[in-house]
mmCIF file of C-alpha atoms and ligand atoms in Angstrom:
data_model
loop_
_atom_site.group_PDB
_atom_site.id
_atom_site.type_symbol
_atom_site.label_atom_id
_atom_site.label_comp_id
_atom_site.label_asym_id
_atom_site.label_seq_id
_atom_site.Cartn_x
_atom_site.Cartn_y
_atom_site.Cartn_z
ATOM 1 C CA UNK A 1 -65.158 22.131 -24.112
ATOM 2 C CA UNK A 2 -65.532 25.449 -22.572
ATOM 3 C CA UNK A 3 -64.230 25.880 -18.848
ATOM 4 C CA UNK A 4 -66.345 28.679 -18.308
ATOM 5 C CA UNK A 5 -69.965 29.639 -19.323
ATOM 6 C CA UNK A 6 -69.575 31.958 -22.265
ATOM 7 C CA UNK A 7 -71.279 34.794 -19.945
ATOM 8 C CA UNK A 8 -69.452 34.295 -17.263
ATOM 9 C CA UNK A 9 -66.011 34.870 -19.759
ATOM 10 C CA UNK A 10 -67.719 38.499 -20.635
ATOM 11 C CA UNK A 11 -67.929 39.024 -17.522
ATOM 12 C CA UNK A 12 -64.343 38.540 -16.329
ATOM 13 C CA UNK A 13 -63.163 40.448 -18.875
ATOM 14 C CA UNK A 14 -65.309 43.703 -18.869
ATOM 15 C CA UNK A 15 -63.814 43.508 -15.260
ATOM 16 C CA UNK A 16 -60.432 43.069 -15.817
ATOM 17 C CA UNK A 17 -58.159 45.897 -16.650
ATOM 18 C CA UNK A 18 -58.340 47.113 -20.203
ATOM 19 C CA UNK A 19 -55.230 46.258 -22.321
ATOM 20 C CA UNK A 20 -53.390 49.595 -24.052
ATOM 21 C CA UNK A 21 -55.968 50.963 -27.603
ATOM 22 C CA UNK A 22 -52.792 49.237 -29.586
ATOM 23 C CA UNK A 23 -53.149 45.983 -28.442
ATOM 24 C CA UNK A 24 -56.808 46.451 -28.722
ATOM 25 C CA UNK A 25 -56.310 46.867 -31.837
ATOM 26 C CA UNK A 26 -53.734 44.425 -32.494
ATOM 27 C CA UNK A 27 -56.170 41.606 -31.499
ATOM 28 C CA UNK A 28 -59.070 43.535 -33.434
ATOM 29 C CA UNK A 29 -56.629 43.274 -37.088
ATOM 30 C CA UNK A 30 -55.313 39.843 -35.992
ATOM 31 C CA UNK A 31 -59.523 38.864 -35.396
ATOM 32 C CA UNK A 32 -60.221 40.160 -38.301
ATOM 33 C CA UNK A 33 -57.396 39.330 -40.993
ATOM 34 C CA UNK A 34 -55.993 36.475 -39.637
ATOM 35 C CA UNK A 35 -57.451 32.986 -40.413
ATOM 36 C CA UNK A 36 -56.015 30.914 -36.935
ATOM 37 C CA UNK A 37 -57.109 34.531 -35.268
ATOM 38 C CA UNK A 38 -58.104 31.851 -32.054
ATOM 39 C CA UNK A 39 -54.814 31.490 -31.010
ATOM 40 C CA UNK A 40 -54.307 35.017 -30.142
ATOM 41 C CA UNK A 41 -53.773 34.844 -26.424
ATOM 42 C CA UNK A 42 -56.359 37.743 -25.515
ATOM 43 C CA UNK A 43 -57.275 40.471 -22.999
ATOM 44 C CA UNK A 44 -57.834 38.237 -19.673
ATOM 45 C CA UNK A 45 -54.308 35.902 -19.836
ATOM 46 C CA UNK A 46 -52.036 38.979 -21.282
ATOM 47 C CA UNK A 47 -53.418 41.042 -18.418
ATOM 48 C CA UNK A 48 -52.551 37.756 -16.568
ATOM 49 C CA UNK A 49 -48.988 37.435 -18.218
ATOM 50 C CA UNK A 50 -48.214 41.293 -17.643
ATOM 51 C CA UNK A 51 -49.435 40.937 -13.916
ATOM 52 C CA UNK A 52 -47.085 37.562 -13.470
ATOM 53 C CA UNK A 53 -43.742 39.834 -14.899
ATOM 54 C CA UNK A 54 -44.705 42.272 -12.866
ATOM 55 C CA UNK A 55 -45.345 40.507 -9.874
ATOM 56 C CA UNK A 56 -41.891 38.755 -10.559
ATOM 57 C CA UNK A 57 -40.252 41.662 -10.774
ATOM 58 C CA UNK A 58 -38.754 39.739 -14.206
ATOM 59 C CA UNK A 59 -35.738 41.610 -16.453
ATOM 60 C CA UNK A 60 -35.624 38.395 -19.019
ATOM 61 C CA UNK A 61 -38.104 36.876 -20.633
ATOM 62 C CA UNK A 62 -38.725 34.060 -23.062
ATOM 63 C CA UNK A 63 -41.705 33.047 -25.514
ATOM 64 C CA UNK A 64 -42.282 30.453 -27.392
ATOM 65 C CA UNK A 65 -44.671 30.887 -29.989
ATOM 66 C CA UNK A 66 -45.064 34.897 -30.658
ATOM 67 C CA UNK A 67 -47.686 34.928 -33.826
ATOM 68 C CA UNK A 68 -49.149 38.188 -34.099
ATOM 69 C CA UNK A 69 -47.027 39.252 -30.822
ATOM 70 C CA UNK A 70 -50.104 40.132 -28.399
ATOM 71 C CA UNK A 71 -48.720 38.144 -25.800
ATOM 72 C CA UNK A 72 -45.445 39.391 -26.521
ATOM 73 C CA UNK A 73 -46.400 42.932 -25.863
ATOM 74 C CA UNK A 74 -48.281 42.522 -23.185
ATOM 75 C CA UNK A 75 -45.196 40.763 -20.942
ATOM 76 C CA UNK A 76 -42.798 43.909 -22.383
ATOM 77 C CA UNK A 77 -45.300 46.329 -20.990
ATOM 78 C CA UNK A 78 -44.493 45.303 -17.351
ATOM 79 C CA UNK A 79 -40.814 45.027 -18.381
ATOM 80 C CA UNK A 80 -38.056 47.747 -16.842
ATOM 81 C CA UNK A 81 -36.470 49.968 -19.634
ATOM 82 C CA UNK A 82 -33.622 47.832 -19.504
ATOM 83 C CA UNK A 83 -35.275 44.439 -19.803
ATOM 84 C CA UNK A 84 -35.231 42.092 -22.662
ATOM 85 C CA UNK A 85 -37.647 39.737 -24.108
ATOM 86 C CA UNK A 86 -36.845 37.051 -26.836
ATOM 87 C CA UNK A 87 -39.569 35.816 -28.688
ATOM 88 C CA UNK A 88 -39.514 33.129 -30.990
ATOM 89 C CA UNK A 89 -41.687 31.912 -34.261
ATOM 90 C CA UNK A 90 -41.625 29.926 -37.273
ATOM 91 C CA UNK A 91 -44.141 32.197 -39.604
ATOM 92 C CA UNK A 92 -42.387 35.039 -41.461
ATOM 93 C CA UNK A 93 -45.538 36.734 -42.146
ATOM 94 C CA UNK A 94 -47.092 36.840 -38.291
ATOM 95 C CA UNK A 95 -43.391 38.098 -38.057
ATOM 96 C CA UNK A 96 -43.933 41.239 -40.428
ATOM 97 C CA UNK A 97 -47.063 41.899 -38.843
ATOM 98 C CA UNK A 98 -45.910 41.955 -34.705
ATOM 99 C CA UNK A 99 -43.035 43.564 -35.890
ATOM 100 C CA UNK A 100 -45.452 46.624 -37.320
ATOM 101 C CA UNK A 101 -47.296 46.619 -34.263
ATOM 102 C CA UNK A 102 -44.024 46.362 -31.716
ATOM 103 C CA UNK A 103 -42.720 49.199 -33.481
ATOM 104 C CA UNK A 104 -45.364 51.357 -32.734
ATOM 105 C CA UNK A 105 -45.119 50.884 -29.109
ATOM 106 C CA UNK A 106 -43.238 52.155 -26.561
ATOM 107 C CA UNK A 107 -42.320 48.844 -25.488
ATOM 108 C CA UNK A 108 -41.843 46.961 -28.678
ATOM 109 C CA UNK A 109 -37.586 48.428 -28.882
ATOM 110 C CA UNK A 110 -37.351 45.519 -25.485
ATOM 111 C CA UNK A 111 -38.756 43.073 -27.955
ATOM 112 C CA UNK A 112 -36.316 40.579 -30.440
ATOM 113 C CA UNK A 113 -37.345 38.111 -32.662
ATOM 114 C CA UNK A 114 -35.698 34.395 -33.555
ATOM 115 C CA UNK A 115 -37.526 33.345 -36.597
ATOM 116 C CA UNK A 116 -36.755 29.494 -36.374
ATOM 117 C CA UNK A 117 -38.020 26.663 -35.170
ATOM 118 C CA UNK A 118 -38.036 27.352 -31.831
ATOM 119 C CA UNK A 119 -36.392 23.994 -30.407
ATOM 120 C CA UNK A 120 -33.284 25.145 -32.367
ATOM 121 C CA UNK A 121 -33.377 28.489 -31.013
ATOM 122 C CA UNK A 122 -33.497 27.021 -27.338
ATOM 123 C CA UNK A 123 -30.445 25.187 -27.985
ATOM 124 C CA UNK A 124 -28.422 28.598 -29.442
ATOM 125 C CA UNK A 125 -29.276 30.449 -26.118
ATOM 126 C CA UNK A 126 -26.359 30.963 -23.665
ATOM 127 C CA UNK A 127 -28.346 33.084 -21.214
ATOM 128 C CA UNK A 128 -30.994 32.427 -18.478
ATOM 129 C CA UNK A 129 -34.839 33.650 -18.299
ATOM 130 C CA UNK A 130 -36.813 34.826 -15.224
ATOM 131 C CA UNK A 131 -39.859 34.508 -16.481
ATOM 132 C CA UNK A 132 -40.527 32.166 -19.965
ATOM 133 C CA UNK A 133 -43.863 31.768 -21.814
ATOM 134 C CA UNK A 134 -44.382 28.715 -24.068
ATOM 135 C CA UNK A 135 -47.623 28.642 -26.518
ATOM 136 C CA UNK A 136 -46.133 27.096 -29.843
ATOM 137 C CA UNK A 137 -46.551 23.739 -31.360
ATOM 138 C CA UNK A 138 -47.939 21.280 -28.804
ATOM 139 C CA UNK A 139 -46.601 18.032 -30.191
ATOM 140 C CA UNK A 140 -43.120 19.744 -28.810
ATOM 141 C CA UNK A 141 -44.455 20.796 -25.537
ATOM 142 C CA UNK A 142 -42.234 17.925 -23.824
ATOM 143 C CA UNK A 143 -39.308 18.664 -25.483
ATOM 144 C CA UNK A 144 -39.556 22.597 -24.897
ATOM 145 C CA UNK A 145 -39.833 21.789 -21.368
ATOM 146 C CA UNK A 146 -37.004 19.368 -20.902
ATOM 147 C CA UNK A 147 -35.221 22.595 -22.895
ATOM 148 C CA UNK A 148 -36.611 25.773 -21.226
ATOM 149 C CA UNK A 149 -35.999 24.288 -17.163
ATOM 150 C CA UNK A 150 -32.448 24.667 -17.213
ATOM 151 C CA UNK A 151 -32.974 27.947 -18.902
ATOM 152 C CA UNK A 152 -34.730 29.343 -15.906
ATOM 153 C CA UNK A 153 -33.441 30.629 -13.114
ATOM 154 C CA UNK A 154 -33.878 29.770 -9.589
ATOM 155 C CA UNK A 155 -37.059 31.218 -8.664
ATOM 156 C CA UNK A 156 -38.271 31.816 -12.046
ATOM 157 C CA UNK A 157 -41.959 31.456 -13.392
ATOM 158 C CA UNK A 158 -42.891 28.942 -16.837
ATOM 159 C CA UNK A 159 -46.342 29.993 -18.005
ATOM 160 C CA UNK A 160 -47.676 26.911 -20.066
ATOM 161 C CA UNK A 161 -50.486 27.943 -22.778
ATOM 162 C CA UNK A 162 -53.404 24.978 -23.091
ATOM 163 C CA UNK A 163 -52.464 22.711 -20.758
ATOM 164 C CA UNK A 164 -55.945 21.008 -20.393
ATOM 165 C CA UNK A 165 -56.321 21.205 -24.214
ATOM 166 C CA UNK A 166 -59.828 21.836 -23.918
ATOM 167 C CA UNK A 167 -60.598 18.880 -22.152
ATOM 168 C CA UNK A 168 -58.433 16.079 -24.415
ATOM 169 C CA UNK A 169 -55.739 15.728 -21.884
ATOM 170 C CA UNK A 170 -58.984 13.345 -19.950
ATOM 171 C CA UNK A 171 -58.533 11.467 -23.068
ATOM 172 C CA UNK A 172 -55.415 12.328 -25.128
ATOM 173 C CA UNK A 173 -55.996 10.528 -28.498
ATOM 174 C CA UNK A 174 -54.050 12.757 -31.105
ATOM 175 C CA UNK A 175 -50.187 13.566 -30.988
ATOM 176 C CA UNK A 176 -50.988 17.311 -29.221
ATOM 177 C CA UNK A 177 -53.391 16.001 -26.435
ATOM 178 C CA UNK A 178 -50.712 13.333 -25.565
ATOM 179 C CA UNK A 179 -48.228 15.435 -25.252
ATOM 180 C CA UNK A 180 -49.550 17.946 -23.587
ATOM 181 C CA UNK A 181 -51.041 15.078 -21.261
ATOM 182 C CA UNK A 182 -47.246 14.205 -20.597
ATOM 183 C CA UNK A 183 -45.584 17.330 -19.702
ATOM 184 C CA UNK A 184 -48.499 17.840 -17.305
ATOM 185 C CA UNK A 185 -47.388 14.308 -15.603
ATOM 186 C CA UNK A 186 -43.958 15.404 -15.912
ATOM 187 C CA UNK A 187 -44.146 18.479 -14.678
ATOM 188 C CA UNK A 188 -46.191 17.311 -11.661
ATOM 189 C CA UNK A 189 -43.353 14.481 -10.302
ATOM 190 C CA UNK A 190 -40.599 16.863 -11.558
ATOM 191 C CA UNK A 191 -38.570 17.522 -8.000
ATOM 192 C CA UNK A 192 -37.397 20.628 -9.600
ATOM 193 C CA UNK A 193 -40.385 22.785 -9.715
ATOM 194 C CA UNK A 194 -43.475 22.781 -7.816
ATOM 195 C CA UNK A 195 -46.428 23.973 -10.512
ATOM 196 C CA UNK A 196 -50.435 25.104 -10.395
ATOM 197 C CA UNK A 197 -53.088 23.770 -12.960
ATOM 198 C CA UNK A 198 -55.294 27.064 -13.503
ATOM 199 C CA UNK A 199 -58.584 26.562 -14.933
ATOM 200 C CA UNK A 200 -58.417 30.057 -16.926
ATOM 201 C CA UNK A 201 -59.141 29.988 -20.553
ATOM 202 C CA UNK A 202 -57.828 26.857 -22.189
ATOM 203 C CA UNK A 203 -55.465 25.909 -18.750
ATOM 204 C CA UNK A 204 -52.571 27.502 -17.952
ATOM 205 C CA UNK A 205 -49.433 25.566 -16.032
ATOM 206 C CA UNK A 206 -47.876 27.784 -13.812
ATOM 207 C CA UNK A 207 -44.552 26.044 -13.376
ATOM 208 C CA UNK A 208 -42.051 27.557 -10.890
ATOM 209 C CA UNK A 209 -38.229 26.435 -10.759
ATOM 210 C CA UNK A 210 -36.786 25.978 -7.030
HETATM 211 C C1 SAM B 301 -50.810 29.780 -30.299
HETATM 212 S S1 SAM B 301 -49.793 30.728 -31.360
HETATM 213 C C2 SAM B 301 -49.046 31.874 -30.268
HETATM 214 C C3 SAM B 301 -50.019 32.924 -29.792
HETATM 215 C C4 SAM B 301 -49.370 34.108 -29.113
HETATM 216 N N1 SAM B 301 -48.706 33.718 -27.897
HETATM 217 C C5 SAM B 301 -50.400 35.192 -28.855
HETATM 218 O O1 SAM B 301 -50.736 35.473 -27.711
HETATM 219 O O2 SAM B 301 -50.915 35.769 -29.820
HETATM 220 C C6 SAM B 301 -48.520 29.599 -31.737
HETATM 221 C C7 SAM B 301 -47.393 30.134 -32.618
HETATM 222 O O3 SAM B 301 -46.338 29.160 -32.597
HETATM 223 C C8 SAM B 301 -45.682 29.195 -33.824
HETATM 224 N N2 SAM B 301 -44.933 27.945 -34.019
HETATM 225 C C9 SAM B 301 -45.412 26.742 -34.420
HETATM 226 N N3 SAM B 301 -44.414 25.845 -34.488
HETATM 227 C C10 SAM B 301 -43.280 26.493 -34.130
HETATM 228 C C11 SAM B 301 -41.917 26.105 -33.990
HETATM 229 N N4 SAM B 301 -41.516 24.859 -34.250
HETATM 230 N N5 SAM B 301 -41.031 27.039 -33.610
HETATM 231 C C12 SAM B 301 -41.425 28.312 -33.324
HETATM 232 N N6 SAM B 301 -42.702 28.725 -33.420
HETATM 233 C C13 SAM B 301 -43.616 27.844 -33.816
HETATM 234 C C14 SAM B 301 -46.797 29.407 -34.858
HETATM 235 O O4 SAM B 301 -46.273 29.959 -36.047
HETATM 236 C C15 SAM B 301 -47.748 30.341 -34.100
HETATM 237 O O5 SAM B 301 -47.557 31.682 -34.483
#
């Protein structure tokens, strides 16, 4: 189910600000080589996600689910020189290929990897996040956010990737549309957060911590 008529999508993005030529052609390679290419994050939300650390004036970040790294460059653009942002992912080879493309950019040296499962990961962390970005496996999406809250600091921003699941949450029959189904009824009678549905792309949860 599309959100938005497929013109209308073209048109948001010719007028949204265009992303730096090497993310261009980041998403271009990943397009072309890369056969789950879809889940690249694109032009309109990593303009969104670079706008949100900006606007939060965020020095830590955390992402779950990094694949090609797109969305991963596009939050370290808006990061201070000094800022840090930990991304995690299971696939060595999306791995080889970010780290190409993070290497090539000026912001790609605030950038580290954690090639694990991600859940794993969360529970090795000792620090806290001001901004944290989860797109990875949905069938965790509960457990990541039970994980990531107390990983956030007061004030801080979680960014939730497909939270209407193009349209399945209205029915959630398979083990991704229930969970993500869940944390969005979690998430909405959790008294630590207050949170916005947006309607942009697949649905992003913007989820902030009191
Ligand atoms: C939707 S993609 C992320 C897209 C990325 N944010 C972007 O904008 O290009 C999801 C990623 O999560 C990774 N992933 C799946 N299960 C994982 C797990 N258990 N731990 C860490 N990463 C995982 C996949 O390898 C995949 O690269």
């Amino acid at each position: 189910m599309d959100f938005v008529k497929k013109e209308v999508e073209e048109y948001a993005k010719l007028y949204t600000s265009n992303e730096p030529e090497l993310l261009k052609e980041l998403a271009e390679f990943t397009e072309t080589n890369m056969p789950m290419a879809q889940m690249l994050t694109g032009k309109i939300e990593g303009r969104l996600l670079k706008m949100l650390v900006a606007l939060t004036g965020a020095k830590t970040v955390l992402e779950i689910g990094m694949f090609t790294g797109y969305s991963a460059l596009s939050m370290a653009e808006a990061l201070p020189e000094d800022g840090q942002l930990i991304t995690c992912d299971i696939d060595e080879e999306v791995a080889k290929l970010a780290k190409d493309y993070f290497s090539r950019s000026p912001h790609g040296s605030k950038i580290s990897i954690e090639l694990a499962p991600a859940l794993e990961t969360l529970s090795n962390l000792n620090q806290t996040f001001d901004l944290a970005f989860l797109d990875a496996d949905k069938e965790n999406y509960v457990e990541y956010y039970q994980a990531i809250i107390p990983k956030l600091k007061s004030n801080g921003l979680l960014v939730i990737d497909n939270c209407l699941w193009s349209g399945k949450v209205l029915e959630p029959k398979a083990e991704s549309d229930i969970a993500i189904h869940k944390v969005n009824q979690l998430i909405v009678t959790d008294s630590r957060v207050e949170n916005v549905v947006l309607t942009v792309r697949d649905g992003i949860n913007l989820v902030r911590k009191h």
